[in-house]
Every structure is written in structure tokens, then in C-alpha cells.
Amino acid sequence: MSDSVVSLGQPETGGARKTRKNNPEKTREDILQAAINEFVQQGLAGARVDAIAERTATSKRMIYYYFGSKEQLYCECLVKLYGDIRKTEQSLDLESLPAEQAIRRLVEFTFDHHDRNVDFVRIICTENIHYGEYVKQSPAIREMSSLVLEALGNTLHRGVQEGVFRTGIEVIDLHMLMSSFCFYRVSNRHTFGEIFQIDLSDDQVKLRHKAMICDAVLRYIRA
């Protein structure tokens, strides 16, 4: 069976079926995490379902049972990774903070999330190589991502009412400003670090950069 062939077949017997019966969500989560590791290391084209199965206490047949195909599994990995960052963004409780402090919290979270989740950055780079083909197939990713724009827009509106932010700011532009620097310093850390002889993993460098992007964003939006 090739990686791209969908084969649901019959549920497996023995230990595999027992695992799925006892804790199907954990089995699915384990497969997703193993798949993320494989896709990050090998890309979509180079990733193998056999290798993903070897990373888990499951089988190639069970992976197809849960996800249908390698491409569908890859798409689910994207949904999981985007979902993780969006869920955490929603827990930041920006509404309870003064607008300027809320923006600072969101920028700092974005910086820390990208710094700590290299897999997220690398798989998004892979998806861009594929021209966003699989993101286009997932309305869930667009719906989840619209929530951060809504929260950011509400915070900007509050800031204007508080007299601390100027009017006329495009929410999508502000989101891009915030995320682009945080993403770039992870996605390009090896080339940038080597060319300019800077260790982007150094704690003092990270603190400086986090302060810098917070300052840049707030200077851009202040009244």
C-alpha cells in the first residue's frame, strides 16, 4: 500500500484494537505527535507512514484507520499546531487588561510560543513550500485564526477609546508585524546566526529581542 492510498479496512485485532478501545483519543494524539515529528524532519514528500508507525505503539493500518491517508494526516497536524497556539491565545484574558498591557501580553506570548515551538515554525515553512495547499483545505484553521484577529481588533478599539492608540490601524497588518519578527528569528536562526555570528538561542539576546518587538509594536499603534 502506498502512503497516499486510503484503506480503512477492518479494525485491527489484539493489542492495537484494545488500545483504541481503551483510549482512542490518546492513540490519535500519539499518532499526531509522531507525524508532526516526521513531517518536520522529512517534509511532506519525504515523510513515510511506516516511519510514523514505528514512532508509536501502533501500525500503518491503524494510522489509515484514523486518518485515511498521509495527506489527511498532514492536514490534521496543521490543524493541531494552529489550534494549540489559538487556544492559548484565547486563554490570555486580554479583555481584563488595559489595552496597552493586553497588546504587550499578546506580543510576548507570540514571541515565546514561536521560540519554544520550533516544530510549529518548521511545518509552516513546509506548508509554504506547498503554496498553502493544505491550509486551503481546512476551514477550521481559518476559523480559529479569525479569533485572534477579533481579539486584537477589540483590543485596538478599546485602546482608541482609552486614548492610548491611534485610529486607522489595519488589524491584519498589526498581526503580521507581531508574528513576522517572532517567526523569522526561529525560521532563519541557523542561516542568520551563522552569517552574522549571533546566537539567537542566548537568553540575553532573546530578552533583548522580546523587548524590541514589544516596543516596536506599541510605538506603531500609540496615539
C-alpha positions as a Markdown table, in Angstrom:
| # | Residue | x | y | z |
|---|---|---|---|---|
| 1 | Met | 0.0 | 0.0 | 0.0 |
| 2 | Ser | 1.4 | 3.4 | -0.9 |
| 3 | Asp | 1.3 | 6.3 | 1.6 |
| 4 | Ser | -1.4 | 8.1 | -0.4 |
| 5 | Val | -3.9 | 5.3 | -0.7 |
| 6 | Val | -6.8 | 5.4 | 1.6 |
| 7 | Ser | -7.5 | 2.0 | 3.2 |
| 8 | Leu | -9.9 | 1.9 | 6.1 |
| 9 | Gly | -10.3 | -1.9 | 6.1 |
| 10 | Gln | -11.4 | -3.6 | 9.3 |
| 11 | Pro | -10.3 | -2.5 | 12.8 |
| 12 | Glu | -7.2 | -4.4 | 13.9 |
| 13 | Thr | -7.4 | -7.2 | 16.4 |
| 14 | Gly | -5.4 | -7.9 | 19.5 |
| 15 | Gly | -3.4 | -5.2 | 21.3 |
| 16 | Ala | -4.0 | -2.5 | 18.7 |
| 17 | Arg | -7.7 | -2.8 | 18.9 |
| 18 | Lys | -7.6 | -2.9 | 22.7 |
| 19 | Thr | -5.5 | 0.3 | 22.8 |
| 20 | Arg | -8.0 | 2.1 | 20.5 |
| 21 | Lys | -11.0 | 0.8 | 22.5 |
| 22 | Asn | -9.5 | 1.8 | 25.9 |
| 23 | Asn | -8.2 | 5.2 | 24.9 |
| 24 | Pro | -8.8 | 6.2 | 21.3 |
| 25 | Glu | -8.1 | 9.9 | 21.9 |
| 26 | Lys | -4.6 | 9.1 | 23.3 |
| 27 | Thr | -3.9 | 6.8 | 20.3 |
| 28 | Arg | -4.9 | 9.6 | 17.9 |
| 29 | Glu | -2.9 | 12.2 | 19.8 |
| 30 | Asp | 0.2 | 9.9 | 19.9 |
| 31 | Ile | -0.1 | 9.4 | 16.1 |
| 32 | Leu | -0.4 | 13.1 | 15.5 |
| 33 | Gln | 2.7 | 13.9 | 17.6 |
| 34 | Ala | 4.7 | 11.2 | 15.9 |
| 35 | Ala | 3.5 | 12.5 | 12.5 |
| 36 | Ile | 4.5 | 16.1 | 13.4 |
| 37 | Asn | 8.0 | 14.9 | 14.2 |
| 38 | Glu | 8.2 | 13.0 | 10.9 |
| 39 | Phe | 6.8 | 15.9 | 8.8 |
| 40 | Val | 9.1 | 18.4 | 10.4 |
| 41 | Gln | 12.2 | 16.2 | 9.8 |
| 42 | Gln | 11.3 | 14.9 | 6.3 |
| 43 | Gly | 8.8 | 17.3 | 4.8 |
| 44 | Leu | 5.5 | 16.1 | 3.3 |
| 45 | Ala | 7.0 | 14.4 | 0.3 |
| 46 | Gly | 9.7 | 12.6 | 2.3 |
| 47 | Ala | 7.6 | 11.6 | 5.3 |
| 48 | Arg | 6.7 | 7.9 | 5.5 |
| 49 | Val | 3.6 | 6.4 | 7.2 |
| 50 | Asp | 5.8 | 3.4 | 8.1 |
| 51 | Ala | 8.2 | 5.6 | 9.9 |
| 52 | Ile | 5.3 | 7.3 | 11.8 |
| 53 | Ala | 4.0 | 3.9 | 12.8 |
| 54 | Glu | 7.5 | 3.0 | 14.1 |
| 55 | Arg | 7.4 | 6.1 | 16.3 |
| 56 | Thr | 4.2 | 4.9 | 18.1 |
| 57 | Ala | 2.8 | 1.7 | 19.6 |
| 58 | Thr | 0.5 | 1.3 | 16.6 |
| 59 | Ser | 0.7 | 0.3 | 13.0 |
| 60 | Lys | 0.4 | 1.7 | 9.5 |
| 61 | Arg | -3.0 | 0.1 | 9.2 |
| 62 | Met | -4.3 | 1.9 | 12.3 |
| 63 | Ile | -3.0 | 5.2 | 11.0 |
| 64 | Tyr | -5.0 | 4.8 | 7.9 |
| 65 | Tyr | -8.0 | 3.8 | 10.0 |
| 66 | Tyr | -7.8 | 7.1 | 11.9 |
| 67 | Phe | -6.7 | 9.5 | 9.2 |
| 68 | Gly | -7.3 | 7.9 | 5.8 |
| 69 | Ser | -4.1 | 9.0 | 4.0 |
| 70 | Lys | -0.8 | 10.6 | 4.6 |
| 71 | Glu | -2.1 | 13.9 | 3.2 |
| 72 | Gln | -5.1 | 13.9 | 5.5 |
| 73 | Leu | -2.8 | 13.2 | 8.5 |
| 74 | Tyr | -0.5 | 16.1 | 7.5 |
| 75 | Cys | -3.6 | 18.4 | 7.3 |
| 76 | Glu | -4.6 | 17.2 | 10.8 |
| 77 | Cys | -1.1 | 18.0 | 12.0 |
| 78 | Leu | -1.6 | 21.6 | 10.7 |
| 79 | Val | -4.9 | 21.9 | 12.5 |
| 80 | Lys | -3.4 | 20.7 | 15.7 |
| 81 | Leu | -0.5 | 23.1 | 15.6 |
| 82 | Tyr | -2.6 | 26.1 | 14.7 |
| 83 | Gly | -5.2 | 25.0 | 17.3 |
| 84 | Asp | -2.6 | 24.9 | 20.1 |
| 85 | Ile | -1.5 | 28.5 | 19.6 |
| 86 | Arg | -5.0 | 29.8 | 19.0 |
| 87 | Lys | -6.4 | 28.0 | 22.2 |
| 88 | Thr | -3.6 | 29.5 | 24.3 |
| 89 | Glu | -4.2 | 33.0 | 22.8 |
| 90 | Gln | -7.8 | 32.7 | 23.9 |
| 91 | Ser | -6.7 | 32.0 | 27.4 |
| 92 | Leu | -4.6 | 35.2 | 27.8 |
| 93 | Asp | -7.7 | 37.1 | 29.1 |
| 94 | Leu | -6.8 | 40.2 | 27.1 |
| 95 | Glu | -10.2 | 41.7 | 27.9 |
| 96 | Ser | -9.4 | 42.1 | 31.6 |
| 97 | Leu | -6.3 | 44.2 | 30.9 |
| 98 | Pro | -5.8 | 47.8 | 29.9 |
| 99 | Ala | -5.4 | 47.9 | 26.1 |
| 100 | Glu | -1.7 | 48.7 | 26.1 |
| 101 | Gln | -0.9 | 45.9 | 28.6 |
| 102 | Ala | -3.1 | 43.5 | 26.6 |
| 103 | Ile | -1.1 | 44.2 | 23.5 |
| 104 | Arg | 2.2 | 43.7 | 25.3 |
| 105 | Arg | 0.9 | 40.3 | 26.7 |
| 106 | Leu | -0.1 | 39.1 | 23.2 |
| 107 | Val | 3.3 | 40.1 | 21.7 |
| 108 | Glu | 5.2 | 38.5 | 24.5 |
| 109 | Phe | 3.1 | 35.3 | 24.1 |
| 110 | Thr | 3.7 | 35.2 | 20.4 |
| 111 | Phe | 7.4 | 35.6 | 20.9 |
| 112 | Asp | 7.6 | 32.9 | 23.5 |
| 113 | His | 5.4 | 30.5 | 21.6 |
| 114 | His | 7.5 | 30.6 | 18.4 |
| 115 | Asp | 10.7 | 30.4 | 20.4 |
| 116 | Arg | 9.5 | 27.3 | 22.3 |
| 117 | Asn | 7.7 | 25.6 | 19.4 |
| 118 | Val | 10.2 | 25.1 | 16.6 |
| 119 | Asp | 8.1 | 22.3 | 15.1 |
| 120 | Phe | 5.3 | 24.8 | 14.5 |
| 121 | Val | 7.6 | 27.1 | 12.7 |
| 122 | Arg | 9.2 | 24.4 | 10.6 |
| 123 | Ile | 6.0 | 22.8 | 9.5 |
| 124 | Ile | 4.6 | 26.2 | 8.5 |
| 125 | Cys | 7.7 | 26.6 | 6.3 |
| 126 | Thr | 6.9 | 23.2 | 4.7 |
| 127 | Glu | 3.3 | 24.3 | 4.1 |
| 128 | Asn | 4.5 | 27.5 | 2.4 |
| 129 | Ile | 6.7 | 25.4 | 0.1 |
| 130 | His | 3.4 | 23.7 | -0.9 |
| 131 | Tyr | 1.8 | 27.2 | -1.5 |
| 132 | Gly | -0.6 | 26.7 | 1.4 |
| 133 | Glu | -2.3 | 23.9 | -0.4 |
| 134 | Tyr | -3.4 | 22.0 | 2.8 |
| 135 | Val | -4.3 | 25.1 | 4.8 |
| 136 | Lys | -6.7 | 25.9 | 1.9 |
| 137 | Gln | -8.4 | 22.6 | 2.6 |
| 138 | Ser | -9.0 | 23.4 | 6.3 |
| 139 | Pro | -11.8 | 25.9 | 7.1 |
| 140 | Ala | -11.1 | 25.1 | 10.8 |
| 141 | Ile | -7.7 | 26.8 | 10.6 |
| 142 | Arg | -9.2 | 29.9 | 9.1 |
| 143 | Glu | -12.0 | 29.9 | 11.7 |
| 144 | Met | -9.5 | 29.5 | 14.6 |
| 145 | Ser | -7.2 | 32.2 | 13.2 |
| 146 | Ser | -10.1 | 34.7 | 12.8 |
| 147 | Leu | -10.5 | 34.7 | 16.6 |
| 148 | Val | -7.1 | 36.2 | 17.2 |
| 149 | Leu | -7.9 | 39.0 | 14.7 |
| 150 | Glu | -11.2 | 39.6 | 16.5 |
| 151 | Ala | -9.4 | 39.8 | 19.9 |
| 152 | Leu | -6.7 | 42.0 | 18.5 |
| 153 | Gly | -9.3 | 44.3 | 16.9 |
| 154 | Asn | -11.3 | 44.6 | 20.1 |
| 155 | Thr | -8.1 | 45.5 | 22.0 |
| 156 | Leu | -7.3 | 48.2 | 19.4 |
| 157 | His | -10.8 | 49.6 | 19.7 |
| 158 | Arg | -10.5 | 49.7 | 23.5 |
| 159 | Gly | -7.1 | 51.4 | 23.2 |
| 160 | Val | -8.6 | 54.1 | 20.9 |
| 161 | Gln | -11.4 | 54.7 | 23.4 |
| 162 | Glu | -8.8 | 54.9 | 26.2 |
| 163 | Gly | -6.9 | 57.5 | 24.2 |
| 164 | Val | -3.7 | 55.5 | 24.0 |
| 165 | Phe | -3.9 | 54.1 | 20.5 |
| 166 | Arg | -4.4 | 55.9 | 17.2 |
| 167 | Thr | -7.1 | 55.2 | 14.7 |
| 168 | Gly | -6.7 | 53.8 | 11.2 |
| 169 | Ile | -4.7 | 50.7 | 12.1 |
| 170 | Glu | -5.4 | 47.6 | 10.0 |
| 171 | Val | -5.7 | 44.6 | 12.3 |
| 172 | Ile | -4.2 | 42.2 | 9.8 |
| 173 | Asp | -1.2 | 44.4 | 9.4 |
| 174 | Leu | -0.6 | 44.6 | 13.1 |
| 175 | His | -0.9 | 40.8 | 13.4 |
| 176 | Met | 1.7 | 40.4 | 10.6 |
| 177 | Leu | 4.0 | 42.9 | 12.3 |
| 178 | Met | 3.8 | 41.0 | 15.6 |
| 179 | Ser | 4.2 | 37.5 | 14.2 |
| 180 | Ser | 6.7 | 38.1 | 11.4 |
| 181 | Phe | 9.7 | 39.0 | 13.6 |
| 182 | Cys | 8.9 | 36.2 | 16.1 |
| 183 | Phe | 8.6 | 33.7 | 13.2 |
| 184 | Tyr | 11.7 | 34.9 | 11.3 |
| 185 | Arg | 14.1 | 34.7 | 14.2 |
| 186 | Val | 13.2 | 31.0 | 14.5 |
| 187 | Ser | 12.8 | 30.0 | 10.9 |
| 188 | Asn | 16.1 | 31.7 | 9.9 |
| 189 | Arg | 18.0 | 31.2 | 13.1 |
| 190 | His | 20.7 | 28.9 | 11.5 |
| 191 | Thr | 21.5 | 31.0 | 8.5 |
| 192 | Phe | 21.1 | 34.4 | 10.2 |
| 193 | Gly | 23.0 | 33.2 | 13.2 |
| 194 | Glu | 25.9 | 31.9 | 11.1 |
| 195 | Ile | 26.1 | 34.8 | 8.7 |
| 196 | Phe | 26.0 | 37.5 | 11.4 |
| 197 | Gln | 27.6 | 35.3 | 14.2 |
| 198 | Ile | 24.8 | 35.8 | 16.7 |
| 199 | Asp | 23.4 | 33.1 | 19.0 |
| 200 | Leu | 19.6 | 33.6 | 18.8 |
| 201 | Ser | 19.1 | 31.0 | 21.5 |
| 202 | Asp | 21.1 | 33.0 | 24.0 |
| 203 | Asp | 18.8 | 34.1 | 26.9 |
| 204 | Gln | 20.1 | 37.7 | 26.9 |
| 205 | Val | 19.5 | 38.0 | 23.1 |
| 206 | Lys | 16.0 | 36.7 | 23.5 |
| 207 | Leu | 15.2 | 39.1 | 26.2 |
| 208 | Arg | 16.5 | 42.0 | 24.1 |
| 209 | His | 14.5 | 40.9 | 21.1 |
| 210 | Lys | 11.3 | 40.4 | 23.0 |
| 211 | Ala | 11.6 | 43.9 | 24.4 |
| 212 | Met | 12.4 | 45.2 | 21.0 |
| 213 | Ile | 9.3 | 43.8 | 19.3 |
| 214 | Cys | 7.1 | 44.9 | 22.1 |
| 215 | Asp | 8.5 | 48.4 | 21.8 |
| 216 | Ala | 8.2 | 48.4 | 18.0 |
| 217 | Val | 4.5 | 47.3 | 18.1 |
| 218 | Leu | 3.5 | 49.7 | 20.8 |
| 219 | Arg | 5.3 | 52.7 | 19.1 |
| 220 | Tyr | 3.4 | 51.8 | 15.9 |
| 221 | Ile | 0.0 | 51.9 | 17.4 |
| 222 | Arg | 0.3 | 54.6 | 20.1 |
| 223 | Ala | -1.7 | 57.8 | 19.7 |
